[in-house]
């Protein structure tokens, strides 16, 4: 993310109808951590007063990045969730933070001291050069001594990123959890795929904000399919809320699961009392 800020000035004397726009730019990256002015500077229409940024040290009560992002998406004012890029930029920042903070190296005990000395002797430029060679599948025979040291680390060091959602390591971790369930609870008696369709659901239309939908009617009147699809794309937060609501409703009212007590209800559900379940989302 390069340095840049947009500033609107007074109308130009040459053309008073059109104001000048000055774009400040530079080669130094803007810090992404502990920079409360980053997002207000990127989205002046969402932060018209230039306040309300993330990780603001002057805030009396500390507020985490993810908690504040979730708070903005649940405001009565839906400007944040309806913005065409804000949601994706913030999600990208969250994913990068998880990758930075939740990725660890593992190495065999016998090689720990050697690998530690190799890591501390390298500089960022060398690692960047080796990464570029590996990405482009270049020739590794002409590497310098420092580049060869960095390249050898690939054989000795493994990365663990199981807490980064969507990563390959996270999928492996989920499979390990499922296998652990097998050993503790026994083989599952039922596999099922649940895919609620928000486009055709009157409940989603209400969550989107359509107050004309009568949920007490057997066949509620809905807007045309094209408009329902547009609403789904326009408000992905409402779509996520609808998905979570649907999953909770199925498990609570159909399968008899009590989410508050984290166990089956006394009367059970359609399949009796559930001892345990494991679910993942794509």
PDB file of C-alpha atoms in Angstrom:
ATOM      1  CA  UNK A   1       0.000   0.000   0.000  1.00  0.00           C
ATOM      2  CA  UNK A   2       1.864   3.115  -1.216  1.00  0.00           C
ATOM      3  CA  UNK A   3       1.639   6.494   0.386  1.00  0.00           C
ATOM      4  CA  UNK A   4      -1.179   8.536  -0.995  1.00  0.00           C
ATOM      5  CA  UNK A   5      -3.866  10.950   0.057  1.00  0.00           C
ATOM      6  CA  UNK A   6      -6.536  12.823  -1.844  1.00  0.00           C
ATOM      7  CA  UNK A   7      -7.225  16.451  -1.018  1.00  0.00           C
ATOM      8  CA  UNK A   8      -9.872  18.716  -2.517  1.00  0.00           C
ATOM      9  CA  UNK A   9      -8.920  22.357  -2.937  1.00  0.00           C
ATOM     10  CA  UNK A  10     -10.777  25.544  -3.808  1.00  0.00           C
ATOM     11  CA  UNK A  11     -12.147  25.928  -7.359  1.00  0.00           C
ATOM     12  CA  UNK A  12      -9.493  26.572  -9.982  1.00  0.00           C
ATOM     13  CA  UNK A  13      -9.313  30.182 -11.248  1.00  0.00           C
ATOM     14  CA  UNK A  14      -9.107  28.828 -14.798  1.00  0.00           C
ATOM     15  CA  UNK A  15     -12.335  26.887 -14.417  1.00  0.00           C
ATOM     16  CA  UNK A  16     -14.338  27.782 -11.297  1.00  0.00           C
ATOM     17  CA  UNK A  17     -16.782  24.950 -11.993  1.00  0.00           C
ATOM     18  CA  UNK A  18     -14.172  22.245 -11.446  1.00  0.00           C
ATOM     19  CA  UNK A  19     -12.088  22.110  -8.242  1.00  0.00           C
ATOM     20  CA  UNK A  20      -8.505  20.895  -8.314  1.00  0.00           C
ATOM     21  CA  UNK A  21      -7.566  17.485  -6.934  1.00  0.00           C
ATOM     22  CA  UNK A  22      -4.081  17.059  -5.483  1.00  0.00           C
ATOM     23  CA  UNK A  23      -2.793  13.493  -5.150  1.00  0.00           C
ATOM     24  CA  UNK A  24       0.156  13.118  -2.790  1.00  0.00           C
ATOM     25  CA  UNK A  25       2.290  10.095  -3.526  1.00  0.00           C
ATOM     26  CA  UNK A  26       5.583   8.570  -2.490  1.00  0.00           C
ATOM     27  CA  UNK A  27       7.736   5.458  -2.588  1.00  0.00           C
ATOM     28  CA  UNK A  28       7.538   4.698   1.144  1.00  0.00           C
ATOM     29  CA  UNK A  29       4.716   2.353   2.204  1.00  0.00           C
ATOM     30  CA  UNK A  30       2.113   3.586   4.642  1.00  0.00           C
ATOM     31  CA  UNK A  31       2.271   1.605   7.914  1.00  0.00           C
ATOM     32  CA  UNK A  32      -0.677  -0.756   8.257  1.00  0.00           C
ATOM     33  CA  UNK A  33      -0.231  -1.476  11.976  1.00  0.00           C
ATOM     34  CA  UNK A  34      -1.015   1.126  14.655  1.00  0.00           C
ATOM     35  CA  UNK A  35      -2.083   3.716  12.104  1.00  0.00           C
ATOM     36  CA  UNK A  36      -5.527   5.064  13.092  1.00  0.00           C
ATOM     37  CA  UNK A  37      -5.533   7.495  10.137  1.00  0.00           C
ATOM     38  CA  UNK A  38      -5.093   4.812   7.471  1.00  0.00           C
ATOM     39  CA  UNK A  39      -8.713   3.866   6.789  1.00  0.00           C
ATOM     40  CA  UNK A  40     -10.180   7.351   7.384  1.00  0.00           C
ATOM     41  CA  UNK A  41      -7.693   8.622   4.802  1.00  0.00           C
ATOM     42  CA  UNK A  42      -8.604   5.869   2.333  1.00  0.00           C
ATOM     43  CA  UNK A  43     -12.371   6.277   2.762  1.00  0.00           C
ATOM     44  CA  UNK A  44     -13.233   9.943   3.438  1.00  0.00           C
ATOM     45  CA  UNK A  45     -16.900   9.313   2.571  1.00  0.00           C
ATOM     46  CA  UNK A  46     -17.159   6.717   5.354  1.00  0.00           C
ATOM     47  CA  UNK A  47     -15.175   8.824   7.844  1.00  0.00           C
ATOM     48  CA  UNK A  48     -16.242  12.391   6.963  1.00  0.00           C
ATOM     49  CA  UNK A  49     -14.795  13.807  10.211  1.00  0.00           C
ATOM     50  CA  UNK A  50     -11.500  11.919   9.899  1.00  0.00           C
ATOM     51  CA  UNK A  51     -11.997  10.074  13.183  1.00  0.00           C
ATOM     52  CA  UNK A  52     -12.978   6.528  14.122  1.00  0.00           C
ATOM     53  CA  UNK A  53      -9.884   4.791  12.783  1.00  0.00           C
ATOM     54  CA  UNK A  54      -8.563   1.438  13.979  1.00  0.00           C
ATOM     55  CA  UNK A  55      -6.048   0.901  16.790  1.00  0.00           C
ATOM     56  CA  UNK A  56      -6.372   4.438  18.135  1.00  0.00           C
ATOM     57  CA  UNK A  57      -4.173   4.691  21.243  1.00  0.00           C
ATOM     58  CA  UNK A  58      -6.132   7.711  22.500  1.00  0.00           C
ATOM     59  CA  UNK A  59      -9.301   5.621  22.904  1.00  0.00           C
ATOM     60  CA  UNK A  60     -10.021   5.150  26.653  1.00  0.00           C
ATOM     61  CA  UNK A  61     -11.012   1.509  26.191  1.00  0.00           C
ATOM     62  CA  UNK A  62      -8.757  -0.542  23.874  1.00  0.00           C
ATOM     63  CA  UNK A  63     -10.595  -2.111  20.956  1.00  0.00           C
ATOM     64  CA  UNK A  64      -9.212  -4.887  18.770  1.00  0.00           C
ATOM     65  CA  UNK A  65      -9.037  -4.569  14.996  1.00  0.00           C
ATOM     66  CA  UNK A  66     -11.433  -7.424  14.253  1.00  0.00           C
ATOM     67  CA  UNK A  67     -13.946  -6.371  16.914  1.00  0.00           C
ATOM     68  CA  UNK A  68     -14.070  -2.837  15.555  1.00  0.00           C
ATOM     69  CA  UNK A  69     -14.444  -4.094  11.982  1.00  0.00           C
ATOM     70  CA  UNK A  70     -17.343  -6.301  13.054  1.00  0.00           C
ATOM     71  CA  UNK A  71     -18.923  -3.387  14.925  1.00  0.00           C
ATOM     72  CA  UNK A  72     -18.888  -1.188  11.810  1.00  0.00           C
ATOM     73  CA  UNK A  73     -20.548  -3.916   9.752  1.00  0.00           C
ATOM     74  CA  UNK A  74     -23.379  -4.195  12.290  1.00  0.00           C
ATOM     75  CA  UNK A  75     -24.207  -0.498  12.568  1.00  0.00           C
ATOM     76  CA  UNK A  76     -27.727   0.707  11.791  1.00  0.00           C
ATOM     77  CA  UNK A  77     -26.088   2.893   9.135  1.00  0.00           C
ATOM     78  CA  UNK A  78     -25.209   0.355   6.438  1.00  0.00           C
ATOM     79  CA  UNK A  79     -22.725   2.560   4.597  1.00  0.00           C
ATOM     80  CA  UNK A  80     -19.794   0.355   5.640  1.00  0.00           C
ATOM     81  CA  UNK A  81     -21.328  -2.970   4.631  1.00  0.00           C
ATOM     82  CA  UNK A  82     -22.702  -1.557   1.356  1.00  0.00           C
ATOM     83  CA  UNK A  83     -19.430   0.063   0.243  1.00  0.00           C
ATOM     84  CA  UNK A  84     -18.057  -1.589  -2.881  1.00  0.00           C
ATOM     85  CA  UNK A  85     -14.488  -2.111  -1.576  1.00  0.00           C
ATOM     86  CA  UNK A  86     -14.296  -1.327   2.161  1.00  0.00           C
ATOM     87  CA  UNK A  87     -15.371  -4.792   3.312  1.00  0.00           C
ATOM     88  CA  UNK A  88     -12.852  -6.564   1.075  1.00  0.00           C
ATOM     89  CA  UNK A  89      -9.952  -4.283   2.041  1.00  0.00           C
ATOM     90  CA  UNK A  90     -10.595  -4.769   5.760  1.00  0.00           C
ATOM     91  CA  UNK A  91     -10.944  -8.532   5.329  1.00  0.00           C
ATOM     92  CA  UNK A  92      -7.662  -8.595   3.413  1.00  0.00           C
ATOM     93  CA  UNK A  93      -5.969  -6.718   6.253  1.00  0.00           C
ATOM     94  CA  UNK A  94      -7.358  -9.180   8.805  1.00  0.00           C
ATOM     95  CA  UNK A  95      -6.149 -12.140   6.769  1.00  0.00           C
ATOM     96  CA  UNK A  96      -2.658 -10.656   6.429  1.00  0.00           C
ATOM     97  CA  UNK A  97      -2.501  -9.986  10.165  1.00  0.00           C
ATOM     98  CA  UNK A  98      -3.429 -13.565  10.910  1.00  0.00           C
ATOM     99  CA  UNK A  99      -0.802 -14.757   8.441  1.00  0.00           C
ATOM    100  CA  UNK A 100       1.811 -12.484  10.073  1.00  0.00           C
ATOM    101  CA  UNK A 101       0.966 -13.323  13.673  1.00  0.00           C
ATOM    102  CA  UNK A 102      -0.243 -16.931  13.459  1.00  0.00           C
ATOM    103  CA  UNK A 103       2.389 -18.440  11.143  1.00  0.00           C
ATOM    104  CA  UNK A 104       5.160 -20.341  12.914  1.00  0.00           C
ATOM    105  CA  UNK A 105       8.289 -22.223  11.926  1.00  0.00           C
ATOM    106  CA  UNK A 106       8.979 -25.795  13.006  1.00  0.00           C
ATOM    107  CA  UNK A 107      12.340 -27.522  12.816  1.00  0.00           C
ATOM    108  CA  UNK A 108      13.873 -30.710  14.147  1.00  0.00           C
ATOM    109  CA  UNK A 109      15.579 -30.373  17.516  1.00  0.00           C
ATOM    110  CA  UNK A 110      18.901 -31.623  16.163  1.00  0.00           C
ATOM    111  CA  UNK A 111      18.957 -28.831  13.556  1.00  0.00           C
ATOM    112  CA  UNK A 112      17.583 -26.029  15.738  1.00  0.00           C
ATOM    113  CA  UNK A 113      20.890 -24.263  16.536  1.00  0.00           C
ATOM    114  CA  UNK A 114      22.143 -24.484  12.950  1.00  0.00           C
ATOM    115  CA  UNK A 115      18.866 -23.212  11.516  1.00  0.00           C
ATOM    116  CA  UNK A 116      18.697 -20.397  14.076  1.00  0.00           C
ATOM    117  CA  UNK A 117      22.188 -19.199  13.096  1.00  0.00           C
ATOM    118  CA  UNK A 118      21.263 -19.375   9.404  1.00  0.00           C
ATOM    119  CA  UNK A 119      18.103 -17.321   9.943  1.00  0.00           C
ATOM    120  CA  UNK A 120      19.844 -14.594  11.926  1.00  0.00           C
ATOM    121  CA  UNK A 121      22.627 -14.288   9.329  1.00  0.00           C
ATOM    122  CA  UNK A 122      20.234 -13.542   6.448  1.00  0.00           C
ATOM    123  CA  UNK A 123      18.818 -10.200   5.387  1.00  0.00           C
ATOM    124  CA  UNK A 124      15.392  -9.462   3.934  1.00  0.00           C
ATOM    125  CA  UNK A 125      16.845  -8.665   0.504  1.00  0.00           C
ATOM    126  CA  UNK A 126      18.356 -12.156   0.207  1.00  0.00           C
ATOM    127  CA  UNK A 127      15.093 -13.846   1.162  1.00  0.00           C
ATOM    128  CA  UNK A 128      13.227 -11.695  -1.367  1.00  0.00           C
ATOM    129  CA  UNK A 129      15.675 -12.655  -4.140  1.00  0.00           C
ATOM    130  CA  UNK A 130      15.380 -16.371  -3.372  1.00  0.00           C
ATOM    131  CA  UNK A 131      11.581 -16.146  -3.201  1.00  0.00           C
ATOM    132  CA  UNK A 132      11.552 -14.495  -6.630  1.00  0.00           C
ATOM    133  CA  UNK A 133      13.758 -17.258  -8.074  1.00  0.00           C
ATOM    134  CA  UNK A 134      11.564 -20.012  -6.615  1.00  0.00           C
ATOM    135  CA  UNK A 135       8.368 -18.303  -7.812  1.00  0.00           C
ATOM    136  CA  UNK A 136       9.700 -17.999 -11.376  1.00  0.00           C
ATOM    137  CA  UNK A 137      11.220 -21.519 -11.252  1.00  0.00           C
ATOM    138  CA  UNK A 138      14.612 -20.072 -12.110  1.00  0.00           C
ATOM    139  CA  UNK A 139      18.005 -21.779 -12.132  1.00  0.00           C
ATOM    140  CA  UNK A 140      19.245 -22.470  -8.604  1.00  0.00           C
ATOM    141  CA  UNK A 141      22.763 -23.527  -9.623  1.00  0.00           C
ATOM    142  CA  UNK A 142      24.048 -19.963  -9.850  1.00  0.00           C
ATOM    143  CA  UNK A 143      22.980 -18.870  -6.373  1.00  0.00           C
ATOM    144  CA  UNK A 144      25.342 -16.885  -4.201  1.00  0.00           C
ATOM    145  CA  UNK A 145      26.456 -18.240  -0.844  1.00  0.00           C
ATOM    146  CA  UNK A 146      23.838 -16.210   1.049  1.00  0.00           C
ATOM    147  CA  UNK A 147      21.133 -17.184  -1.430  1.00  0.00           C
ATOM    148  CA  UNK A 148      22.149 -20.834  -1.115  1.00  0.00           C
ATOM    149  CA  UNK A 149      21.857 -20.565   2.679  1.00  0.00           C
ATOM    150  CA  UNK A 150      18.341 -19.152   2.348  1.00  0.00           C
ATOM    151  CA  UNK A 151      17.409 -21.837  -0.184  1.00  0.00           C
ATOM    152  CA  UNK A 152      18.634 -24.612   2.116  1.00  0.00           C
ATOM    153  CA  UNK A 153      16.281 -23.386   4.825  1.00  0.00           C
ATOM    154  CA  UNK A 154      13.371 -24.618   2.692  1.00  0.00           C
ATOM    155  CA  UNK A 155      14.524 -28.180   3.357  1.00  0.00           C
ATOM    156  CA  UNK A 156      14.858 -27.798   7.112  1.00  0.00           C
ATOM    157  CA  UNK A 157      12.044 -25.443   8.093  1.00  0.00           C
ATOM    158  CA  UNK A 158       8.309 -26.088   7.875  1.00  0.00           C
ATOM    159  CA  UNK A 159       5.639 -23.443   8.255  1.00  0.00           C
ATOM    160  CA  UNK A 160       2.553 -23.925  10.411  1.00  0.00           C
ATOM    161  CA  UNK A 161      -0.407 -21.687   9.610  1.00  0.00           C
ATOM    162  CA  UNK A 162      -3.370 -23.672  10.895  1.00  0.00           C
ATOM    163  CA  UNK A 163      -5.011 -20.582  12.429  1.00  0.00           C
ATOM    164  CA  UNK A 164      -5.130 -18.711   9.108  1.00  0.00           C
ATOM    165  CA  UNK A 165      -8.649 -19.312   7.689  1.00  0.00           C
ATOM    166  CA  UNK A 166      -8.712 -20.768   4.204  1.00  0.00           C
ATOM    167  CA  UNK A 167      -5.098 -21.916   4.284  1.00  0.00           C
ATOM    168  CA  UNK A 168      -4.071 -25.463   3.423  1.00  0.00           C
ATOM    169  CA  UNK A 169      -2.799 -25.922   6.981  1.00  0.00           C
ATOM    170  CA  UNK A 170      -6.212 -24.904   8.341  1.00  0.00           C
ATOM    171  CA  UNK A 171      -7.849 -27.638   6.239  1.00  0.00           C
ATOM    172  CA  UNK A 172      -5.391 -30.220   7.528  1.00  0.00           C
ATOM    173  CA  UNK A 173      -6.116 -29.083  11.090  1.00  0.00           C
ATOM    174  CA  UNK A 174      -9.865 -29.487  10.503  1.00  0.00           C
ATOM    175  CA  UNK A 175      -9.340 -33.034   9.222  1.00  0.00           C
ATOM    176  CA  UNK A 176      -7.288 -33.825  12.313  1.00  0.00           C
ATOM    177  CA  UNK A 177     -10.114 -32.504  14.502  1.00  0.00           C
ATOM    178  CA  UNK A 178     -12.624 -34.742  12.708  1.00  0.00           C
ATOM    179  CA  UNK A 179     -10.395 -37.793  13.223  1.00  0.00           C
ATOM    180  CA  UNK A 180     -10.094 -36.916  16.923  1.00  0.00           C
ATOM    181  CA  UNK A 181     -13.878 -36.821  17.122  1.00  0.00           C
ATOM    182  CA  UNK A 182     -13.915 -40.341  15.663  1.00  0.00           C
ATOM    183  CA  UNK A 183     -11.576 -41.672  18.350  1.00  0.00           C
ATOM    184  CA  UNK A 184     -13.523 -40.032  21.184  1.00  0.00           C
ATOM    185  CA  UNK A 185     -17.164 -40.210  20.067  1.00  0.00           C
ATOM    186  CA  UNK A 186     -16.977 -43.042  17.524  1.00  0.00           C
ATOM    187  CA  UNK A 187     -17.805 -42.926  13.830  1.00  0.00           C
ATOM    188  CA  UNK A 188     -20.474 -40.384  12.876  1.00  0.00           C
ATOM    189  CA  UNK A 189     -23.918 -41.765  12.091  1.00  0.00           C
ATOM    190  CA  UNK A 190     -24.863 -39.084   9.595  1.00  0.00           C
ATOM    191  CA  UNK A 191     -23.190 -36.830   7.029  1.00  0.00           C
ATOM    192  CA  UNK A 192     -25.190 -34.036   5.469  1.00  0.00           C
ATOM    193  CA  UNK A 193     -24.592 -30.900   3.412  1.00  0.00           C
ATOM    194  CA  UNK A 194     -26.550 -27.798   4.293  1.00  0.00           C
ATOM    195  CA  UNK A 195     -26.831 -25.071   1.668  1.00  0.00           C
ATOM    196  CA  UNK A 196     -29.504 -22.429   2.434  1.00  0.00           C
ATOM    197  CA  UNK A 197     -30.269 -20.240  -0.576  1.00  0.00           C
ATOM    198  CA  UNK A 198     -30.506 -16.582   0.387  1.00  0.00           C
ATOM    199  CA  UNK A 199     -31.828 -15.433  -2.993  1.00  0.00           C
ATOM    200  CA  UNK A 200     -35.128 -17.291  -2.637  1.00  0.00           C
ATOM    201  CA  UNK A 201     -35.545 -16.798   1.118  1.00  0.00           C
ATOM    202  CA  UNK A 202     -38.028 -14.209   2.432  1.00  0.00           C
ATOM    203  CA  UNK A 203     -36.059 -14.200   5.706  1.00  0.00           C
ATOM    204  CA  UNK A 204     -32.994 -12.835   3.922  1.00  0.00           C
ATOM    205  CA  UNK A 205     -35.116 -10.109   2.309  1.00  0.00           C
ATOM    206  CA  UNK A 206     -36.189  -8.996   5.792  1.00  0.00           C
ATOM    207  CA  UNK A 207     -32.575  -9.065   6.994  1.00  0.00           C
ATOM    208  CA  UNK A 208     -31.640  -6.950   3.997  1.00  0.00           C
ATOM    209  CA  UNK A 209     -34.174  -4.362   5.092  1.00  0.00           C
ATOM    210  CA  UNK A 210     -37.292  -5.090   3.045  1.00  0.00           C
ATOM    211  CA  UNK A 211     -40.142  -4.276   5.455  1.00  0.00           C
ATOM    212  CA  UNK A 212     -42.866  -5.176   2.955  1.00  0.00           C
ATOM    213  CA  UNK A 213     -42.260  -8.939   3.297  1.00  0.00           C
ATOM    214  CA  UNK A 214     -44.882 -10.655   5.439  1.00  0.00           C
ATOM    215  CA  UNK A 215     -43.229 -13.646   7.104  1.00  0.00           C
ATOM    216  CA  UNK A 216     -46.569 -14.802   8.526  1.00  0.00           C
ATOM    217  CA  UNK A 217     -47.891 -15.450   4.989  1.00  0.00           C
ATOM    218  CA  UNK A 218     -47.542 -18.933   3.524  1.00  0.00           C
ATOM    219  CA  UNK A 219     -46.205 -17.535   0.233  1.00  0.00           C
ATOM    220  CA  UNK A 220     -44.796 -14.040   0.917  1.00  0.00           C
ATOM    221  CA  UNK A 221     -44.620 -11.625  -1.976  1.00  0.00           C
ATOM    222  CA  UNK A 222     -41.002 -11.022  -2.986  1.00  0.00           C
ATOM    223  CA  UNK A 223     -39.275  -8.709  -5.424  1.00  0.00           C
ATOM    224  CA  UNK A 224     -38.221 -10.207  -8.801  1.00  0.00           C
ATOM    225  CA  UNK A 225     -35.333 -12.677  -8.882  1.00  0.00           C
ATOM    226  CA  UNK A 226     -32.975 -10.170 -10.519  1.00  0.00           C
ATOM    227  CA  UNK A 227     -33.482  -7.698  -7.688  1.00  0.00           C
ATOM    228  CA  UNK A 228     -33.044 -10.458  -5.076  1.00  0.00           C
ATOM    229  CA  UNK A 229     -29.706 -11.419  -6.638  1.00  0.00           C
ATOM    230  CA  UNK A 230     -28.634  -7.768  -6.646  1.00  0.00           C
ATOM    231  CA  UNK A 231     -29.485  -7.501  -2.951  1.00  0.00           C
ATOM    232  CA  UNK A 232     -27.422 -10.580  -2.174  1.00  0.00           C
ATOM    233  CA  UNK A 233     -24.371  -9.092  -3.925  1.00  0.00           C
ATOM    234  CA  UNK A 234     -25.007  -5.684  -2.366  1.00  0.00           C
ATOM    235  CA  UNK A 235     -25.086  -6.879   1.236  1.00  0.00           C
ATOM    236  CA  UNK A 236     -22.833  -9.920   1.867  1.00  0.00           C
ATOM    237  CA  UNK A 237     -23.011  -9.235   5.621  1.00  0.00           C
ATOM    238  CA  UNK A 238     -26.765  -9.861   5.598  1.00  0.00           C
ATOM    239  CA  UNK A 239     -26.097 -13.032   3.595  1.00  0.00           C
ATOM    240  CA  UNK A 240     -23.635 -14.239   6.252  1.00  0.00           C
ATOM    241  CA  UNK A 241     -26.120 -13.405   9.014  1.00  0.00           C
ATOM    242  CA  UNK A 242     -28.814 -15.346   7.159  1.00  0.00           C
ATOM    243  CA  UNK A 243     -26.530 -18.369   6.773  1.00  0.00           C
ATOM    244  CA  UNK A 244     -25.678 -18.380  10.491  1.00  0.00           C
ATOM    245  CA  UNK A 245     -29.341 -17.931  11.398  1.00  0.00           C
ATOM    246  CA  UNK A 246     -30.318 -20.872   9.173  1.00  0.00           C
ATOM    247  CA  UNK A 247     -27.662 -23.182  10.617  1.00  0.00           C
ATOM    248  CA  UNK A 248     -28.645 -22.315  14.188  1.00  0.00           C
ATOM    249  CA  UNK A 249     -32.337 -22.793  13.413  1.00  0.00           C
ATOM    250  CA  UNK A 250     -31.803 -26.248  11.894  1.00  0.00           C
ATOM    251  CA  UNK A 251     -29.681 -27.506  14.763  1.00  0.00           C
ATOM    252  CA  UNK A 252     -31.819 -25.979  17.468  1.00  0.00           C
ATOM    253  CA  UNK A 253     -35.351 -26.707  16.227  1.00  0.00           C
ATOM    254  CA  UNK A 254     -34.848 -29.720  13.958  1.00  0.00           C
ATOM    255  CA  UNK A 255     -31.979 -31.565  15.612  1.00  0.00           C
ATOM    256  CA  UNK A 256     -32.561 -30.389  19.195  1.00  0.00           C
ATOM    257  CA  UNK A 257     -29.171 -28.827  19.969  1.00  0.00           C
ATOM    258  CA  UNK A 258     -28.841 -26.234  22.742  1.00  0.00           C
ATOM    259  CA  UNK A 259     -26.108 -23.775  21.716  1.00  0.00           C
ATOM    260  CA  UNK A 260     -26.066 -21.970  25.064  1.00  0.00           C
ATOM    261  CA  UNK A 261     -25.430 -25.137  27.070  1.00  0.00           C
ATOM    262  CA  UNK A 262     -23.411 -26.738  24.232  1.00  0.00           C
ATOM    263  CA  UNK A 263     -25.312 -30.004  24.449  1.00  0.00           C
ATOM    264  CA  UNK A 264     -28.476 -31.676  23.239  1.00  0.00           C
ATOM    265  CA  UNK A 265     -31.764 -30.423  24.629  1.00  0.00           C
ATOM    266  CA  UNK A 266     -33.740 -32.600  27.031  1.00  0.00           C
ATOM    267  CA  UNK A 267     -36.383 -33.513  24.455  1.00  0.00           C
ATOM    268  CA  UNK A 268     -33.849 -34.079  21.674  1.00  0.00           C
ATOM    269  CA  UNK A 269     -34.642 -33.608  18.020  1.00  0.00           C
ATOM    270  CA  UNK A 270     -35.596 -35.408  14.836  1.00  0.00           C
ATOM    271  CA  UNK A 271     -32.778 -37.946  15.262  1.00  0.00           C
ATOM    272  CA  UNK A 272     -32.971 -38.196  19.036  1.00  0.00           C
ATOM    273  CA  UNK A 273     -30.288 -36.676  21.236  1.00  0.00           C
ATOM    274  CA  UNK A 274     -27.067 -35.558  19.549  1.00  0.00           C
ATOM    275  CA  UNK A 275     -23.883 -36.358  21.397  1.00  0.00           C
ATOM    276  CA  UNK A 276     -21.579 -34.249  19.229  1.00  0.00           C
ATOM    277  CA  UNK A 277     -21.252 -32.776  15.754  1.00  0.00           C
ATOM    278  CA  UNK A 278     -18.534 -31.102  13.667  1.00  0.00           C
ATOM    279  CA  UNK A 279     -19.256 -28.604  10.934  1.00  0.00           C
ATOM    280  CA  UNK A 280     -17.160 -26.592   8.481  1.00  0.00           C
ATOM    281  CA  UNK A 281     -18.016 -23.970   5.889  1.00  0.00           C
ATOM    282  CA  UNK A 282     -16.613 -23.538   2.421  1.00  0.00           C
TER     283      UNK A 282
END
